[in-house]
């Protein structure tokens, strides 16, 4: 008979849950991790939204579509010609599936190697603190654990005016699987998903229109960065309607008509073949715990936790998208590490102030720390240093000399308070800024650090020099 007693049971094997499970096992704790993710063909896989329908497949498609776009638009500049550029969408999607398969299969192997018991099926926290498990064949078990970690993730928000039908009106998962390139594609929501997946299909040939309710483009992003990004996206042909709300939708035989209201008071209609609804995600807690467990939700449905991800019930933790904070894989992963260490009796903290954000468009957008508006609001005096990729040799070699790096440092202490990048490989460049901020570096520290030449990272170096008006490869603004 199986021993059903564990130190830790994790519900959810997305990036938050599977990392928590591995770390708990590394800490010598007997750990089980339950996950109910089912692919369209009914198979179960670990990895959650991120690996199955989020970060990984979207980045695979962004890469393929970027190559296609560059072949079409940029190869000429390199002197490379070809007879005819073709697109085999089936092969492109098959590659994406292989990438996903490699990554999700990797988790199963890691579970095995770390002796985490990975269980396919649903888990539910019961009133007495045990976890009920129901497997694919309805087999039932009750698992007893010293600590339970809830990591059930999030799910797309559905608009009542445009409910998903899995074919023409789809969520982000559906948008990763179109069987042909839609001629006209509508996207509701010009947020992270709208921009990334809108870019994918635009590069492959769709005429893409994004409909965004807010009048400001990417309000969470530094205003100067957002302005430059909007300019570049529009140049690429993405149509972005700001301050526009979907009021009605007509389903016709072969198309969808979107009726939108644009402020102030204007109406317009748009004919599309397919529609992606990407208006945010909500925490997923359906059937996750029995009433009476003591777990509390906030007004938006997130599980209430403290800074250490402890819920209102002792010995139950919650991490990842299902709790407050940015819905990002790496945020959930670090919470998983923290919680697994706490359960093992170690000290653990998480620095929520230096979580990087990235939008994987071209150019990419990446930032960490505070932006100018936030510093002004908090009345923190700061200096700005910036450097354009137009003055960076590597960016020219890459045929991507657009965008800039901007560093905000404290007026008197020179501590770096925020770094904002729009440009090539911003997703990779931001790591240096995160490390600098984690070590509470000053702009001068970064300026005194030797950067290899020619690299994109030199733009960060030069931006740091520019904080004190000493950039070497660009004309300096007068320091504030
Ligand atoms: P999830 O990944 O959602 O995993 C939760 C798991 O729990 C799921 O497998 C679910 O089936 C399971 N589960 C739920 N309830 C139960 C239950 N009762 N019993 C058993 N199992 C259960 N973030 C980034 O940082 N970078 C990116 O590039 C990025 N790209 C994205 C692209 C798209 C299209 C989308 C949709 C999201 C993207 N994200 C990205 C966000 C990222 O996917 C999430 O932040 C991340 O997956 C959250 O991890 P999680 O472990 O909290 O939840
Ligand atoms: P989001 O919050 O980034 O964007 C949603 C957008 O939809 C917002 O701009 C919002 O104003 C708009 N909106 C809301 N209701 C609307 C309506 N009725 N009509 C028109 N516009 C409307 O959310 P998302 O793009 O759905 O992504 C969900 C989450 O997934 C995000 O929190 C993000 O962190 C995460 N994600 C991250 C990455 C990444 O890290 N690169 C990629 C994809 C998703």
PDB file of N, CA and C and ligand atoms in Angstrom, residues 54-55 58-59 62 154 156-157 159 161 172 187-197 211-214 216-219 241 244-246 277-282 321 325-330 356-361 365, ligand 2:
ATOM      1  N   UNK A  54       1.825  29.275 -23.017  1.00  0.00           N
ATOM      2  CA  UNK A  54       2.189  30.660 -22.709  1.00  0.00           C
ATOM      3  C   UNK A  54       3.580  31.007 -23.171  1.00  0.00           C
ATOM      4  N   UNK A  55       4.449  31.226 -22.192  1.00  0.00           N
ATOM      5  CA  UNK A  55       5.812  31.720 -22.469  1.00  0.00           C
ATOM      6  C   UNK A  55       6.502  30.950 -23.585  1.00  0.00           C
ATOM      7  N   UNK A  58       4.708  30.721 -27.213  1.00  0.00           N
ATOM      8  CA  UNK A  58       4.624  32.061 -27.826  1.00  0.00           C
ATOM      9  C   UNK A  58       6.006  32.512 -28.285  1.00  0.00           C
ATOM     10  N   UNK A  59       7.042  32.186 -27.486  1.00  0.00           N
ATOM     11  CA  UNK A  59       8.386  32.599 -27.900  1.00  0.00           C
ATOM     12  C   UNK A  59       8.862  31.782 -29.105  1.00  0.00           C
ATOM     13  N   UNK A  62       7.197  33.492 -31.932  1.00  0.00           N
ATOM     14  CA  UNK A  62       7.808  34.815 -32.159  1.00  0.00           C
ATOM     15  C   UNK A  62       9.116  34.656 -32.929  1.00  0.00           C
ATOM     16  N   UNK A 154      -3.553  30.908 -13.355  1.00  0.00           N
ATOM     17  CA  UNK A 154      -4.564  31.859 -13.807  1.00  0.00           C
ATOM     18  C   UNK A 154      -5.172  31.378 -15.113  1.00  0.00           C
ATOM     19  N   UNK A 156      -7.574  32.884 -18.799  1.00  0.00           N
ATOM     20  CA  UNK A 156      -7.933  34.117 -19.516  1.00  0.00           C
ATOM     21  C   UNK A 156      -9.287  34.671 -19.091  1.00  0.00           C
ATOM     22  N   UNK A 157      -9.385  35.987 -19.083  1.00  0.00           N
ATOM     23  CA  UNK A 157     -10.665  36.641 -18.803  1.00  0.00           C
ATOM     24  C   UNK A 157     -11.479  36.613 -20.099  1.00  0.00           C
ATOM     25  N   UNK A 159     -14.689  38.000 -22.352  1.00  0.00           N
ATOM     26  CA  UNK A 159     -15.575  39.165 -22.478  1.00  0.00           C
ATOM     27  C   UNK A 159     -16.979  38.691 -22.816  1.00  0.00           C
ATOM     28  N   UNK A 161     -19.188  40.201 -24.349  1.00  0.00           N
ATOM     29  CA  UNK A 161     -19.541  40.623 -25.709  1.00  0.00           C
ATOM     30  C   UNK A 161     -18.806  39.804 -26.779  1.00  0.00           C
ATOM     31  N   UNK A 172      -5.556  33.252 -25.742  1.00  0.00           N
ATOM     32  CA  UNK A 172      -4.155  33.203 -26.185  1.00  0.00           C
ATOM     33  C   UNK A 172      -3.734  31.793 -26.600  1.00  0.00           C
ATOM     34  N   UNK A 187      -7.644  41.949 -32.493  1.00  0.00           N
ATOM     35  CA  UNK A 187      -7.165  41.589 -31.144  1.00  0.00           C
ATOM     36  C   UNK A 187      -7.795  42.570 -30.170  1.00  0.00           C
ATOM     37  N   UNK A 188      -8.506  42.061 -29.179  1.00  0.00           N
ATOM     38  CA  UNK A 188      -9.033  42.959 -28.143  1.00  0.00           C
ATOM     39  C   UNK A 188      -8.007  42.978 -27.016  1.00  0.00           C
ATOM     40  N   UNK A 189      -7.491  44.159 -26.732  1.00  0.00           N
ATOM     41  CA  UNK A 189      -6.475  44.311 -25.683  1.00  0.00           C
ATOM     42  C   UNK A 189      -5.090  44.475 -26.292  1.00  0.00           C
ATOM     43  N   UNK A 190      -4.515  45.680 -26.133  1.00  0.00           N
ATOM     44  CA  UNK A 190      -3.145  45.907 -26.624  1.00  0.00           C
ATOM     45  C   UNK A 190      -2.182  45.823 -25.453  1.00  0.00           C
ATOM     46  N   UNK A 191      -2.296  44.736 -24.675  1.00  0.00           N
ATOM     47  CA  UNK A 191      -1.368  44.483 -23.567  1.00  0.00           C
ATOM     48  C   UNK A 191      -0.260  43.556 -24.065  1.00  0.00           C
ATOM     49  N   UNK A 192       0.338  42.849 -23.121  1.00  0.00           N
ATOM     50  CA  UNK A 192       1.493  42.015 -23.464  1.00  0.00           C
ATOM     51  C   UNK A 192       1.117  40.934 -24.481  1.00  0.00           C
ATOM     52  N   UNK A 193       0.032  40.198 -24.190  1.00  0.00           N
ATOM     53  CA  UNK A 193      -0.335  39.094 -25.087  1.00  0.00           C
ATOM     54  C   UNK A 193      -0.776  39.635 -26.445  1.00  0.00           C
ATOM     55  N   UNK A 194      -1.601  40.683 -26.425  1.00  0.00           N
ATOM     56  CA  UNK A 194      -2.080  41.262 -27.689  1.00  0.00           C
ATOM     57  C   UNK A 194      -0.921  41.668 -28.585  1.00  0.00           C
ATOM     58  N   UNK A 195       0.079  42.288 -27.986  1.00  0.00           N
ATOM     59  CA  UNK A 195       1.211  42.772 -28.791  1.00  0.00           C
ATOM     60  C   UNK A 195       2.094  41.624 -29.271  1.00  0.00           C
ATOM     61  N   UNK A 196       2.353  40.659 -28.384  1.00  0.00           N
ATOM     62  CA  UNK A 196       3.227  39.550 -28.802  1.00  0.00           C
ATOM     63  C   UNK A 196       2.541  38.701 -29.872  1.00  0.00           C
ATOM     64  N   UNK A 197       1.307  38.286 -29.603  1.00  0.00           N
ATOM     65  CA  UNK A 197       0.649  37.394 -30.569  1.00  0.00           C
ATOM     66  C   UNK A 197       0.171  38.159 -31.804  1.00  0.00           C
ATOM     67  N   UNK A 211      -7.513  46.500 -30.542  1.00  0.00           N
ATOM     68  CA  UNK A 211      -8.501  47.421 -29.980  1.00  0.00           C
ATOM     69  C   UNK A 211      -8.264  47.510 -28.478  1.00  0.00           C
ATOM     70  N   UNK A 212      -7.866  48.664 -28.025  1.00  0.00           N
ATOM     71  CA  UNK A 212      -7.458  48.836 -26.623  1.00  0.00           C
ATOM     72  C   UNK A 212      -8.392  49.832 -25.934  1.00  0.00           C
ATOM     73  N   UNK A 213      -8.932  49.425 -24.779  1.00  0.00           N
ATOM     74  CA  UNK A 213      -9.896  50.276 -24.073  1.00  0.00           C
ATOM     75  C   UNK A 213      -9.257  51.547 -23.512  1.00  0.00           C
ATOM     76  N   UNK A 214      -8.030  51.415 -23.033  1.00  0.00           N
ATOM     77  CA  UNK A 214      -7.408  52.582 -22.393  1.00  0.00           C
ATOM     78  C   UNK A 214      -6.905  53.587 -23.435  1.00  0.00           C
ATOM     79  N   UNK A 216      -4.241  55.339 -23.125  1.00  0.00           N
ATOM     80  CA  UNK A 216      -2.768  55.373 -23.090  1.00  0.00           C
ATOM     81  C   UNK A 216      -2.211  54.023 -23.508  1.00  0.00           C
ATOM     82  N   UNK A 217      -1.188  54.045 -24.351  1.00  0.00           N
ATOM     83  CA  UNK A 217      -0.549  52.806 -24.787  1.00  0.00           C
ATOM     84  C   UNK A 217       0.412  52.322 -23.701  1.00  0.00           C
ATOM     85  N   UNK A 218       0.300  51.079 -23.303  1.00  0.00           N
ATOM     86  CA  UNK A 218       1.157  50.457 -22.282  1.00  0.00           C
ATOM     87  C   UNK A 218       1.394  51.382 -21.081  1.00  0.00           C
ATOM     88  N   UNK A 219       0.348  51.677 -20.330  1.00  0.00           N
ATOM     89  CA  UNK A 219       0.492  52.646 -19.235  1.00  0.00           C
ATOM     90  C   UNK A 219       1.485  52.245 -18.152  1.00  0.00           C
ATOM     91  N   UNK A 241      -5.828  50.799 -32.096  1.00  0.00           N
ATOM     92  CA  UNK A 241      -6.858  51.790 -31.783  1.00  0.00           C
ATOM     93  C   UNK A 241      -6.925  51.943 -30.266  1.00  0.00           C
ATOM     94  N   UNK A 244     -10.652  52.543 -27.331  1.00  0.00           N
ATOM     95  CA  UNK A 244     -11.736  51.944 -28.133  1.00  0.00           C
ATOM     96  C   UNK A 244     -12.347  50.767 -27.375  1.00  0.00           C
ATOM     97  N   UNK A 245     -13.686  50.736 -27.352  1.00  0.00           N
ATOM     98  CA  UNK A 245     -14.350  49.647 -26.623  1.00  0.00           C
ATOM     99  C   UNK A 245     -15.251  48.872 -27.558  1.00  0.00           C
ATOM    100  N   UNK A 246     -15.213  47.558 -27.418  1.00  0.00           N
ATOM    101  CA  UNK A 246     -16.093  46.712 -28.223  1.00  0.00           C
ATOM    102  C   UNK A 246     -17.506  46.842 -27.669  1.00  0.00           C
ATOM    103  N   UNK A 277      -9.036  37.456 -28.003  1.00  0.00           N
ATOM    104  CA  UNK A 277      -9.400  38.287 -26.859  1.00  0.00           C
ATOM    105  C   UNK A 277      -8.288  38.138 -25.813  1.00  0.00           C
ATOM    106  N   UNK A 278      -7.594  39.230 -25.549  1.00  0.00           N
ATOM    107  CA  UNK A 278      -6.449  39.204 -24.606  1.00  0.00           C
ATOM    108  C   UNK A 278      -6.574  40.407 -23.685  1.00  0.00           C
ATOM    109  N   UNK A 279      -7.571  40.330 -22.797  1.00  0.00           N
ATOM    110  CA  UNK A 279      -7.873  41.473 -21.924  1.00  0.00           C
ATOM    111  C   UNK A 279      -7.460  41.208 -20.483  1.00  0.00           C
ATOM    112  N   UNK A 280      -6.500  40.332 -20.306  1.00  0.00           N
ATOM    113  CA  UNK A 280      -6.003  40.036 -18.966  1.00  0.00           C
ATOM    114  C   UNK A 280      -6.367  38.623 -18.541  1.00  0.00           C
ATOM    115  N   UNK A 281      -5.822  38.227 -17.400  1.00  0.00           N
ATOM    116  CA  UNK A 281      -6.073  36.893 -16.861  1.00  0.00           C
ATOM    117  C   UNK A 281      -6.568  37.027 -15.428  1.00  0.00           C
ATOM    118  N   UNK A 282      -7.314  36.031 -14.978  1.00  0.00           N
ATOM    119  CA  UNK A 282      -7.798  36.070 -13.592  1.00  0.00           C
ATOM    120  C   UNK A 282      -7.236  34.871 -12.835  1.00  0.00           C
ATOM    121  N   UNK A 321       0.695  33.019 -10.153  1.00  0.00           N
ATOM    122  CA  UNK A 321      -0.378  33.872 -10.683  1.00  0.00           C
ATOM    123  C   UNK A 321      -1.606  33.935  -9.780  1.00  0.00           C
ATOM    124  N   UNK A 325       0.591  40.497  -7.244  1.00  0.00           N
ATOM    125  CA  UNK A 325       1.889  40.709  -7.892  1.00  0.00           C
ATOM    126  C   UNK A 325       1.784  40.425  -9.380  1.00  0.00           C
ATOM    127  N   UNK A 326       2.855  40.735 -10.130  1.00  0.00           N
ATOM    128  CA  UNK A 326       2.781  40.544 -11.577  1.00  0.00           C
ATOM    129  C   UNK A 326       2.598  39.072 -11.953  1.00  0.00           C
ATOM    130  N   UNK A 327       1.816  38.841 -12.994  1.00  0.00           N
ATOM    131  CA  UNK A 327       1.602  37.464 -13.456  1.00  0.00           C
ATOM    132  C   UNK A 327       2.751  37.087 -14.384  1.00  0.00           C
ATOM    133  N   UNK A 328       3.876  36.743 -13.784  1.00  0.00           N
ATOM    134  CA  UNK A 328       5.068  36.408 -14.556  1.00  0.00           C
ATOM    135  C   UNK A 328       5.646  35.103 -14.044  1.00  0.00           C
ATOM    136  N   UNK A 329       6.132  34.287 -14.965  1.00  0.00           N
ATOM    137  CA  UNK A 329       6.658  32.976 -14.605  1.00  0.00           C
ATOM    138  C   UNK A 329       7.789  33.085 -13.581  1.00  0.00           C
ATOM    139  N   UNK A 330       8.728  34.022 -13.823  1.00  0.00           N
ATOM    140  CA  UNK A 330       9.891  34.095 -12.934  1.00  0.00           C
ATOM    141  C   UNK A 330       9.521  34.600 -11.551  1.00  0.00           C
ATOM    142  N   UNK A 356      12.088  41.764 -13.161  1.00  0.00           N
ATOM    143  CA  UNK A 356      12.095  42.327 -14.521  1.00  0.00           C
ATOM    144  C   UNK A 356      10.811  42.000 -15.285  1.00  0.00           C
ATOM    145  N   UNK A 357      10.432  42.898 -16.178  1.00  0.00           N
ATOM    146  CA  UNK A 357       9.302  42.662 -17.086  1.00  0.00           C
ATOM    147  C   UNK A 357       9.815  42.754 -18.508  1.00  0.00           C
ATOM    148  N   UNK A 358       9.265  41.912 -19.368  1.00  0.00           N
ATOM    149  CA  UNK A 358       9.707  41.915 -20.774  1.00  0.00           C
ATOM    150  C   UNK A 358       8.499  41.767 -21.689  1.00  0.00           C
ATOM    151  N   UNK A 359       8.510  42.498 -22.780  1.00  0.00           N
ATOM    152  CA  UNK A 359       7.537  42.264 -23.852  1.00  0.00           C
ATOM    153  C   UNK A 359       8.366  41.877 -25.071  1.00  0.00           C
ATOM    154  N   UNK A 360       8.087  40.654 -25.580  1.00  0.00           N
ATOM    155  CA  UNK A 360       8.970  40.072 -26.602  1.00  0.00           C
ATOM    156  C   UNK A 360       8.564  40.438 -28.024  1.00  0.00           C
ATOM    157  N   UNK A 361       8.354  41.719 -28.241  1.00  0.00           N
ATOM    158  CA  UNK A 361       8.039  42.194 -29.581  1.00  0.00           C
ATOM    159  C   UNK A 361       9.360  42.534 -30.278  1.00  0.00           C
ATOM    160  N   UNK A 365      10.822  45.133 -25.383  1.00  0.00           N
ATOM    161  CA  UNK A 365      10.705  46.142 -24.321  1.00  0.00           C
ATOM    162  C   UNK A 365      11.039  45.425 -23.012  1.00  0.00           C
TER     163      UNK A 365
HETATM  164  P1  LIG B   2      -2.532  42.740 -19.967  1.00  0.00           P
HETATM  165  O1  LIG B   2      -3.041  43.223 -18.676  1.00  0.00           O
HETATM  166  O2  LIG B   2      -1.083  42.849 -20.280  1.00  0.00           O
HETATM  167  O3  LIG B   2      -3.276  43.469 -21.171  1.00  0.00           O
HETATM  168  C1  LIG B   2      -4.662  43.487 -21.299  1.00  0.00           C
HETATM  169  C2  LIG B   2      -5.037  44.735 -22.042  1.00  0.00           C
HETATM  170  O4  LIG B   2      -6.406  44.650 -22.381  1.00  0.00           O
HETATM  171  C3  LIG B   2      -4.865  46.006 -21.210  1.00  0.00           C
HETATM  172  O5  LIG B   2      -4.142  46.958 -21.941  1.00  0.00           O
HETATM  173  C4  LIG B   2      -6.283  46.439 -20.922  1.00  0.00           C
HETATM  174  O6  LIG B   2      -6.416  47.839 -20.803  1.00  0.00           O
HETATM  175  C5  LIG B   2      -6.998  45.909 -22.133  1.00  0.00           C
HETATM  176  N1  LIG B   2      -8.437  45.685 -21.947  1.00  0.00           N
HETATM  177  C6  LIG B   2      -9.070  45.179 -20.858  1.00  0.00           C
HETATM  178  N2  LIG B   2     -10.407  45.081 -21.088  1.00  0.00           N
HETATM  179  C7  LIG B   2     -10.607  45.516 -22.358  1.00  0.00           C
HETATM  180  C8  LIG B   2     -11.750  45.646 -23.189  1.00  0.00           C
HETATM  181  N3  LIG B   2     -12.953  45.292 -22.756  1.00  0.00           N
HETATM  182  N4  LIG B   2     -11.584  46.131 -24.439  1.00  0.00           N
HETATM  183  C9  LIG B   2     -10.344  46.487 -24.896  1.00  0.00           C
HETATM  184  N5  LIG B   2      -9.245  46.392 -24.148  1.00  0.00           N
HETATM  185  C10 LIG B   2      -9.354  45.900 -22.898  1.00  0.00           C
HETATM  186  O7  LIG B   2      -3.027  41.228 -20.067  1.00  0.00           O
HETATM  187  P2  LIG B   2      -2.747  40.121 -21.168  1.00  0.00           P
HETATM  188  O8  LIG B   2      -2.057  40.698 -22.328  1.00  0.00           O
HETATM  189  O9  LIG B   2      -4.022  39.403 -21.349  1.00  0.00           O
HETATM  190  O10 LIG B   2      -1.740  39.192 -20.406  1.00  0.00           O
HETATM  191  C11 LIG B   2      -2.138  38.539 -19.180  1.00  0.00           C
HETATM  192  C12 LIG B   2      -0.975  38.337 -18.274  1.00  0.00           C
HETATM  193  O11 LIG B   2      -0.056  37.408 -18.815  1.00  0.00           O
HETATM  194  C13 LIG B   2      -0.243  39.631 -18.033  1.00  0.00           C
HETATM  195  O12 LIG B   2      -0.405  39.972 -16.679  1.00  0.00           O
HETATM  196  C14 LIG B   2       1.187  39.351 -18.317  1.00  0.00           C
HETATM  197  O13 LIG B   2       1.995  39.660 -17.228  1.00  0.00           O
HETATM  198  C15 LIG B   2       1.263  37.863 -18.600  1.00  0.00           C
HETATM  199  N6  LIG B   2       2.062  37.695 -19.830  1.00  0.00           N
HETATM  200  C16 LIG B   2       3.375  38.029 -19.768  1.00  0.00           C
HETATM  201  C17 LIG B   2       4.140  37.958 -20.901  1.00  0.00           C
HETATM  202  C18 LIG B   2       5.577  38.338 -20.832  1.00  0.00           C
HETATM  203  O14 LIG B   2       6.130  38.376 -19.744  1.00  0.00           O
HETATM  204  N7  LIG B   2       6.227  38.634 -21.938  1.00  0.00           N
HETATM  205  C19 LIG B   2       3.578  37.578 -22.109  1.00  0.00           C
HETATM  206  C20 LIG B   2       2.233  37.282 -22.134  1.00  0.00           C
HETATM  207  C21 LIG B   2       1.482  37.333 -20.967  1.00  0.00           C
END
